[in-house]
Amino acid sequence: MQGNQACAEAAITAGCKFFAGYPITPATEIAEHLAKRLPQTGGIAIQMEDELAALSAVIGASWAGAKAMTATSGPGFSLMQENIGYAFMTETPCVIANIQRAGPSTGQATKCAQGDVMQTRWGTHGDYTPIVLSPNSVQEMYNLTIRAFNLAETHRTPVILLADEIIAHMREKITIPPSNKIKIINRKKPKKTDKTFFNTEEIPPMPSVGDGFNVPVTGSTHNKHGHRYTADPNVHRQLVERLAEKINKNANQIINFESHNIENCEIIIISYGCTSRAVHETIELAEKRGINAGSIRLKTLWPFPEKIIQTIAKNAKMIFVPEMNLRQIFYEVERTVHGAVPVLPINKIGGGEMITPEELLTKITKSVNNIE
Amino acid sequence: MHLPFCTGCGNTTVMNCFLRAVHELGYKDLRKFVFCSGIGCAAWIPSPYFKADSIHTTHGRSIPAATGVKLVRPTLNVVVFGGDGDLVGIGLSHLIHAARRNLDITVIMVNNMIYGMTGGQMAPTTPFKAKTTTTPYGNFEHPFDTTRLIVAAGACYAARWTTFHVEQLREAMKKALTTKGFAFIEAVSQCPTAFGRRVGLKTAKELLQWFKENSVPLQEAERTAEKDLAGKIVVGEFVCRELPTLTEIVHETIKEATNDA
Ligand code: SF4
């Protein structure tokens, strides 16, 4: 199965009943697959006039009670930023798949890159904490899409599935577990007597429009009833801090990674997405040269797994961060280890060319020899 | 309740007409309604002042949000309120596409011919030569004839009245709300604060007088030469027709696809 198809199928399994999108390479197959499959499962798929409309429609659908998603790539993701902020501010669960291609601007529309990492972190204006997942195989496109829906529903927030062209267009065999083995989470619904749906200590229950709760949904700073309240700094502070905190506080349950030989190795490779696929072989090759290497592969990019990286930094001599961009997660790792150990970037952009194990090895051996 | 509008603002008239229309149609409350609005003075008409569900979206995006709501919950009456800046400025593409799709919602556009909330900048509906804060030498662009544009895009119902024509406006709203497909109302409305002041019509009364004297019924306009219509407001019912709606077609498609699967 193809990565994009796996994402679409997983969305259906997760309970997605509404898709709105705008065609863009290399994300289009998600829209095409859902256009065919969603109606068969009683769901709605619609092509909107642009990406702004696509995410707005998704937000409307989510407030109408449906699990909803959209899919796009870098340029379209840029257009969605205003409504990503709106979804965050209004606590609207939804899933946004961003299949990265080479930018900036139209860039190389059909070529792979990992240049949208920081756009997922800080793309919209104001302060916020996003949840961003990064798959590295077709199987994970499936698993993490389901997880994205579950996290969106649990935390009442937009969740971004940040994949890349290689993973999206790759074909691999995947195992789809029997449906009773897949955990599906649905948003907390209010009781008839509930009155507050925003800005409370907990993650508030989410009513649907038309259910008689008279909810005013607004992107303006609002109190716990949803009413606009922009004069009081405390109301804003409390709201925005809570929105960030509800993610930060649960970061341990959200953060998810895969590690290999990190206990007692000299060098650690931190990678994500398609780039991580070259790491395993690199480690084997390194071992043959007497370099003791381990790796961490990030499945959750945001919230950033600071604690685990700080722990492994204690034992390692050097950390490498290979990426198909000009340093994005690299800076984050550097900030996290705070000088405890040297962090070295390995970057490659253009043409959708992956970083090969040989390239990684050359860079690693050179750096290791330099300090010895 | 304290409304956020300036004294003499036409938004209160539009609000009144709408609530009366709903009342006269026999609704006891707004339980079966969902209101979507964007940014601007008119966006405050339903939200949060109506005791109802409302989604106050980002600037210009009320119609796509309404699309999501209506498709998922077809039995709800989805009504969009917005100003001319919101609906034909930043949101124009969504407006004409919704008309083309025949999305079965009602859109009420309050056309005050200016960006009111931001303090009186030129709008796509500002009359030719009118002075605004961003057109200090007079507007060198021509305004949209939004209602005609919406008719061409495929709306089932479209009418334009001014806030002087309260009865016609209310009746048009009733018709729009009972129309099966995309319904559009353009309410040309007075904004004494940001518009009137700059064009030399300082009070609501002067603006309403101007509406009264410059409104031409559609039938009469059809017999009038174009040059004589410059600066006039053509009012009336522009279209009233029945066509299959987006919600109907989407849900029929789902039924067929589910049977095939
Ligand atoms: S600025 Fe104009 S449109 Fe806005 S509330 Fe005041 S009078 Fe009404």
Coordinates of C-alpha atoms in Angstrom, one line a residue, chain A residues 17-18 36 38-50 52-54 56-66 82-83 86 90 208-220 226-228, chain B residues 30-34 39 44 47-48 50-59 61 63-73 76 90 93-95 97-98 100-101 246 250-251 253-255 257-258 260-261:
Chain A
K17 CA -16.4 11.4 8.7
F18 CA -15.4 14.6 6.9
K36 CA -13.7 7.4 -3.1
L38 CA -15.4 8.1 2.7
P39 CA -18.9 8.1 1.0
Q40 CA -18.8 4.3 1.2
T41 CA -18.5 4.6 4.9
G42 CA -21.1 7.3 5.3
G43 CA -18.6 10.1 5.3
I44 CA -18.3 13.3 3.3
A45 CA -15.3 14.3 1.2
I46 CA -15.3 17.7 -0.5
Q47 CA -12.8 19.6 -2.6
M48 CA -12.8 23.3 -1.6
E49 CA -11.7 26.4 -3.5
D50 CA -8.4 26.8 -1.6
L52 CA -8.1 28.4 3.7
A53 CA -11.5 27.1 2.9
A54 CA -10.5 23.5 3.4
S56 CA -12.3 26.3 7.7
A57 CA -14.7 23.6 6.5
V58 CA -12.9 21.0 8.6
I59 CA -13.4 23.2 11.6
G60 CA -17.1 23.7 10.9
A61 CA -17.5 20.0 10.5
S62 CA -15.7 19.3 13.7
W63 CA -18.0 21.7 15.6
A64 CA -20.9 19.9 13.9
G65 CA -19.7 16.8 15.7
A66 CA -17.7 15.0 13.0
E82 CA -4.5 31.4 10.2
N83 CA -7.0 28.6 10.8
Y86 CA -8.1 29.5 15.2
T90 CA -11.2 27.4 19.8
S208 CA -21.8 20.1 18.9
V209 CA -23.6 23.0 17.3
G210 CA -27.3 22.2 17.1
D211 CA -27.4 20.3 20.4
G212 CA -29.0 23.2 22.3
F213 CA -26.0 24.4 24.3
N214 CA -25.9 27.9 22.7
V215 CA -22.1 27.9 22.4
P216 CA -20.4 31.0 21.0
V217 CA -17.2 29.8 19.3
T218 CA -14.7 32.6 18.8
G219 CA -11.0 33.0 18.0
S220 CA -11.0 36.1 20.2
G226 CA -16.9 31.3 25.2
H227 CA -17.7 35.0 25.4
R228 CA -15.2 37.4 24.0
Chain B
L30 CA -33.0 29.8 17.6
R31 CA -32.4 26.2 18.6
K32 CA -32.5 25.0 15.0
F33 CA -30.1 27.7 13.8
V34 CA -26.3 27.9 13.6
I39 CA -14.6 39.6 11.2
W44 CA -21.2 40.9 15.6
S47 CA -22.3 36.4 17.8
P48 CA -22.5 36.3 20.8
F50 CA -28.2 35.7 19.7
K51 CA -29.1 33.0 22.1
A52 CA -27.9 30.3 19.7
D53 CA -24.8 28.4 18.5
S54 CA -22.5 30.7 16.6
I55 CA -19.1 30.3 15.1
H56 CA -17.2 33.5 14.8
T57 CA -14.4 32.6 12.4
T58 CA -11.3 34.2 11.0
H59 CA -11.7 37.1 8.6
R61 CA -13.9 32.3 6.3
I63 CA -18.8 30.5 4.5
P64 CA -16.4 27.6 4.4
A65 CA -17.0 27.0 8.1
A66 CA -20.7 27.0 7.3
T67 CA -20.1 24.5 4.6
G68 CA -18.6 22.0 7.1
V69 CA -21.5 22.6 9.5
K70 CA -24.3 22.3 6.9
L71 CA -22.9 19.1 5.2
V72 CA -22.5 17.4 8.5
R73 CA -25.8 18.6 10.0
L76 CA -29.9 22.8 10.8
I90 CA -11.2 38.8 1.7
S93 CA -14.0 33.3 -3.5
H94 CA -15.8 31.4 -0.8
L95 CA -19.0 33.3 -1.5
H97 CA -18.1 29.1 -4.8
A98 CA -20.9 28.5 -2.2
R100 CA -22.0 27.8 -7.5
R101 CA -22.3 24.7 -5.3
L246 CA -25.3 20.6 -2.4
V250 CA -23.8 14.9 -1.3
H251 CA -26.1 12.8 0.8
T253 CA -24.0 10.2 -3.4
I254 CA -23.2 8.8 0.1
K255 CA -26.4 6.7 -0.1
A257 CA -21.8 4.7 -2.5
T258 CA -22.8 2.9 0.7
D260 CA -22.3 -0.1 -3.8
A261 CA -19.7 -0.8 -1.1

